[in-house]
Each structure stands twice: as structure tokens, then as C-alpha cells.
């Protein structure tokens, strides 16, 4: 799997990309287009995904701890067993309570005001 730890991938287009198990720890993915991407078991700890399009993406068992997901599009994203500890989901778009319930969130997870 790909090792992109710390890479600057601002605005990158990875529509439907297979990044299963990829190391994207601390990567800069501001505004990235990851619609329908497979990010299952990917390490996105501390990544900046502000404004990223993650619609329909597979984030099952991914590590999004401490990640910045402000204004990210999470419509229909699969978040089963996704680590959201310390993640900032403030003002994210499309996140449902059902998604949060399937994920691994805790008191340090910042959820949108609507949840």
C-alpha cells in the first residue's frame, strides 16, 4: 500500500482511488476530491482533510484520529469502526448520527452542531 505520510496533496483528484491501507498520516489533503475512494484501514491520523470531498468513500477501520475534517463532505461515507478520536468534524456536511454510532468516537471528537 502507498506511503504518502506528510505529503502535500492539496486539491488532489483521487476519484474512486484504491488507497486501502495507505499511510496518509499527517498528509495535507485540503480540498482533496476523494469521492468514492477506498480508504479502508488507511492511516489518516492528523491529516488535514478540510473541505475534502469524501462522499461515498469507504473509511471502514481507517484511523482519522486528530484529523481535520472541517467542512468535509461525508454524505454516505462508510465509517464502521473508523477511529474518530480527537477528529474535528465541525461544520462537516452530510454526517449522520448513524455514521457516528458506527464509528469509534469519544469525548474528544468534535461533531457538527447538528448532532
PDB file of C-alpha atoms in Angstrom:
ATOM      1  CA  UNK A   1       0.000   0.000   0.000  1.00  0.00           C
ATOM      2  CA  UNK A   2       1.051   3.577  -0.667  1.00  0.00           C
ATOM      3  CA  UNK A   3       3.208   5.539   1.783  1.00  0.00           C
ATOM      4  CA  UNK A   4       2.220   9.196   1.477  1.00  0.00           C
ATOM      5  CA  UNK A   5       2.920  10.238   5.069  1.00  0.00           C
ATOM      6  CA  UNK A   6       3.122  14.016   5.382  1.00  0.00           C
ATOM      7  CA  UNK A   7       2.679  14.623   1.648  1.00  0.00           C
ATOM      8  CA  UNK A   8       1.129  17.866   0.378  1.00  0.00           C
ATOM      9  CA  UNK A   9      -1.803  16.637  -1.703  1.00  0.00           C
ATOM     10  CA  UNK A  10      -3.881  19.827  -1.634  1.00  0.00           C
ATOM     11  CA  UNK A  11      -6.771  19.646  -4.086  1.00  0.00           C
ATOM     12  CA  UNK A  12      -5.644  16.304  -5.497  1.00  0.00           C
ATOM     13  CA  UNK A  13      -8.260  14.398  -7.517  1.00  0.00           C
ATOM     14  CA  UNK A  14      -8.412  10.740  -6.490  1.00  0.00           C
ATOM     15  CA  UNK A  15     -11.932   9.885  -7.619  1.00  0.00           C
ATOM     16  CA  UNK A  16     -12.593   6.210  -6.879  1.00  0.00           C
ATOM     17  CA  UNK A  17      -8.937   5.609  -5.991  1.00  0.00           C
ATOM     18  CA  UNK A  18      -7.919   2.429  -4.181  1.00  0.00           C
ATOM     19  CA  UNK A  19      -5.938   3.619  -1.151  1.00  0.00           C
ATOM     20  CA  UNK A  20      -6.779   0.671   1.084  1.00  0.00           C
ATOM     21  CA  UNK A  21      -4.266   0.506   3.930  1.00  0.00           C
ATOM     22  CA  UNK A  22      -2.384   3.569   2.657  1.00  0.00           C
ATOM     23  CA  UNK A  23      -0.259   5.633   5.040  1.00  0.00           C
ATOM     24  CA  UNK A  24      -1.505   9.219   4.775  1.00  0.00           C
ATOM     25  CA  UNK A  25      -0.595  10.181   8.333  1.00  0.00           C
ATOM     26  CA  UNK A  26      -0.307  13.953   8.654  1.00  0.00           C
ATOM     27  CA  UNK A  27      -0.916  14.438   4.928  1.00  0.00           C
ATOM     28  CA  UNK A  28      -2.238  17.788   3.673  1.00  0.00           C
ATOM     29  CA  UNK A  29      -5.399  16.902   1.759  1.00  0.00           C
ATOM     30  CA  UNK A  30      -7.159  20.276   1.927  1.00  0.00           C
ATOM     31  CA  UNK A  31      -9.972  20.271  -0.638  1.00  0.00           C
ATOM     32  CA  UNK A  32      -8.993  16.842  -1.956  1.00  0.00           C
ATOM     33  CA  UNK A  33     -11.511  15.055  -4.192  1.00  0.00           C
ATOM     34  CA  UNK A  34     -11.764  11.546  -2.743  1.00  0.00           C
ATOM     35  CA  UNK A  35     -15.312  10.774  -3.837  1.00  0.00           C
ATOM     36  CA  UNK A  36     -15.989   7.013  -3.875  1.00  0.00           C
ATOM     37  CA  UNK A  37     -12.375   6.291  -2.827  1.00  0.00           C
ATOM     38  CA  UNK A  38     -11.435   3.130  -0.947  1.00  0.00           C
ATOM     39  CA  UNK A  39      -9.630   4.290   2.212  1.00  0.00           C
ATOM     40  CA  UNK A  40     -10.412   1.189   4.260  1.00  0.00           C
ATOM     41  CA  UNK A  41      -7.810   0.696   7.030  1.00  0.00           C
ATOM     42  CA  UNK A  42      -5.895   3.774   5.809  1.00  0.00           C
ATOM     43  CA  UNK A  43      -3.862   5.786   8.316  1.00  0.00           C
ATOM     44  CA  UNK A  44      -5.116   9.373   8.125  1.00  0.00           C
ATOM     45  CA  UNK A  45      -4.168  10.305  11.692  1.00  0.00           C
ATOM     46  CA  UNK A  46      -3.584  14.039  11.964  1.00  0.00           C
ATOM     47  CA  UNK A  47      -4.319  14.563   8.276  1.00  0.00           C
ATOM     48  CA  UNK A  48      -5.801  17.855   7.080  1.00  0.00           C
ATOM     49  CA  UNK A  49      -8.940  16.935   5.140  1.00  0.00           C
ATOM     50  CA  UNK A  50     -10.606  20.335   5.485  1.00  0.00           C
ATOM     51  CA  UNK A  51     -13.170  20.761   2.726  1.00  0.00           C
ATOM     52  CA  UNK A  52     -12.341  17.365   1.236  1.00  0.00           C
ATOM     53  CA  UNK A  53     -14.983  15.511  -0.767  1.00  0.00           C
ATOM     54  CA  UNK A  54     -15.303  12.092   0.878  1.00  0.00           C
ATOM     55  CA  UNK A  55     -18.789  11.385  -0.447  1.00  0.00           C
ATOM     56  CA  UNK A  56     -19.452   7.625  -0.803  1.00  0.00           C
ATOM     57  CA  UNK A  57     -15.903   6.840   0.336  1.00  0.00           C
ATOM     58  CA  UNK A  58     -15.037   3.686   2.253  1.00  0.00           C
ATOM     59  CA  UNK A  59     -13.368   4.717   5.521  1.00  0.00           C
ATOM     60  CA  UNK A  60     -14.050   1.468   7.388  1.00  0.00           C
ATOM     61  CA  UNK A  61     -11.434   0.798  10.098  1.00  0.00           C
ATOM     62  CA  UNK A  62      -9.465   3.860   8.963  1.00  0.00           C
ATOM     63  CA  UNK A  63      -7.560   5.954  11.518  1.00  0.00           C
ATOM     64  CA  UNK A  64      -8.841   9.537  11.405  1.00  0.00           C
ATOM     65  CA  UNK A  65      -7.715  10.388  14.934  1.00  0.00           C
ATOM     66  CA  UNK A  66      -6.796  14.078  15.302  1.00  0.00           C
ATOM     67  CA  UNK A  67      -7.745  14.659  11.644  1.00  0.00           C
ATOM     68  CA  UNK A  68      -9.189  17.979  10.466  1.00  0.00           C
ATOM     69  CA  UNK A  69     -12.475  17.273   8.681  1.00  0.00           C
ATOM     70  CA  UNK A  70     -13.965  20.769   8.967  1.00  0.00           C
ATOM     71  CA  UNK A  71     -16.359  21.364   6.050  1.00  0.00           C
ATOM     72  CA  UNK A  72     -15.611  17.905   4.617  1.00  0.00           C
ATOM     73  CA  UNK A  73     -18.383  16.214   2.603  1.00  0.00           C
ATOM     74  CA  UNK A  74     -19.202  12.931   4.338  1.00  0.00           C
ATOM     75  CA  UNK A  75     -22.506  12.077   2.614  1.00  0.00           C
ATOM     76  CA  UNK A  76     -22.914   8.272   2.599  1.00  0.00           C
ATOM     77  CA  UNK A  77     -19.318   7.698   3.747  1.00  0.00           C
ATOM     78  CA  UNK A  78     -18.785   4.309   5.372  1.00  0.00           C
ATOM     79  CA  UNK A  79     -17.450   4.925   8.888  1.00  0.00           C
ATOM     80  CA  UNK A  80     -17.786   1.497  10.506  1.00  0.00           C
ATOM     81  CA  UNK A  81     -15.054   1.113  13.168  1.00  0.00           C
ATOM     82  CA  UNK A  82     -13.372   4.313  11.938  1.00  0.00           C
ATOM     83  CA  UNK A  83     -11.219   5.938  14.635  1.00  0.00           C
ATOM     84  CA  UNK A  84     -12.527   9.487  15.113  1.00  0.00           C
ATOM     85  CA  UNK A  85     -10.842  10.183  18.468  1.00  0.00           C
ATOM     86  CA  UNK A  86      -9.843  13.838  18.549  1.00  0.00           C
ATOM     87  CA  UNK A  87     -11.063  14.388  14.984  1.00  0.00           C
ATOM     88  CA  UNK A  88     -12.623  17.754  14.150  1.00  0.00           C
ATOM     89  CA  UNK A  89     -15.852  17.229  12.199  1.00  0.00           C
ATOM     90  CA  UNK A  90     -17.206  20.733  12.915  1.00  0.00           C
ATOM     91  CA  UNK A  91     -19.331  22.069  10.042  1.00  0.00           C
ATOM     92  CA  UNK A  92     -18.816  18.851   8.068  1.00  0.00           C
ATOM     93  CA  UNK A  93     -21.532  18.147   5.517  1.00  0.00           C
ATOM     94  CA  UNK A  94     -23.791  15.106   5.394  1.00  0.00           C
ATOM     95  CA  UNK A  95     -22.666  13.400   8.607  1.00  0.00           C
ATOM     96  CA  UNK A  96     -25.472  11.451  10.294  1.00  0.00           C
ATOM     97  CA  UNK A  97     -25.891  10.150  13.826  1.00  0.00           C
ATOM     98  CA  UNK A  98     -25.970   6.626  12.372  1.00  0.00           C
ATOM     99  CA  UNK A  99     -22.491   7.123  10.883  1.00  0.00           C
ATOM    100  CA  UNK A 100     -21.193   8.428  14.220  1.00  0.00           C
ATOM    101  CA  UNK A 101     -22.745   5.482  16.084  1.00  0.00           C
ATOM    102  CA  UNK A 102     -20.882   3.019  13.831  1.00  0.00           C
ATOM    103  CA  UNK A 103     -17.584   4.873  14.208  1.00  0.00           C
ATOM    104  CA  UNK A 104     -15.210   4.939  17.179  1.00  0.00           C
ATOM    105  CA  UNK A 105     -15.776   8.444  18.511  1.00  0.00           C
ATOM    106  CA  UNK A 106     -15.203   9.739  22.027  1.00  0.00           C
ATOM    107  CA  UNK A 107     -15.465  12.923  24.095  1.00  0.00           C
ATOM    108  CA  UNK A 108     -12.526  14.460  22.191  1.00  0.00           C
ATOM    109  CA  UNK A 109     -14.319  14.090  18.834  1.00  0.00           C
ATOM    110  CA  UNK A 110     -15.727  17.451  17.696  1.00  0.00           C
ATOM    111  CA  UNK A 111     -19.060  16.819  15.964  1.00  0.00           C
ATOM    112  CA  UNK A 112     -21.185  19.241  13.924  1.00  0.00           C
ATOM    113  CA  UNK A 113     -23.620  21.343  15.960  1.00  0.00           C
ATOM    114  CA  UNK A 114     -26.486  19.449  14.301  1.00  0.00           C
ATOM    115  CA  UNK A 115     -25.514  16.198  16.085  1.00  0.00           C
TER     116      UNK A 115
END
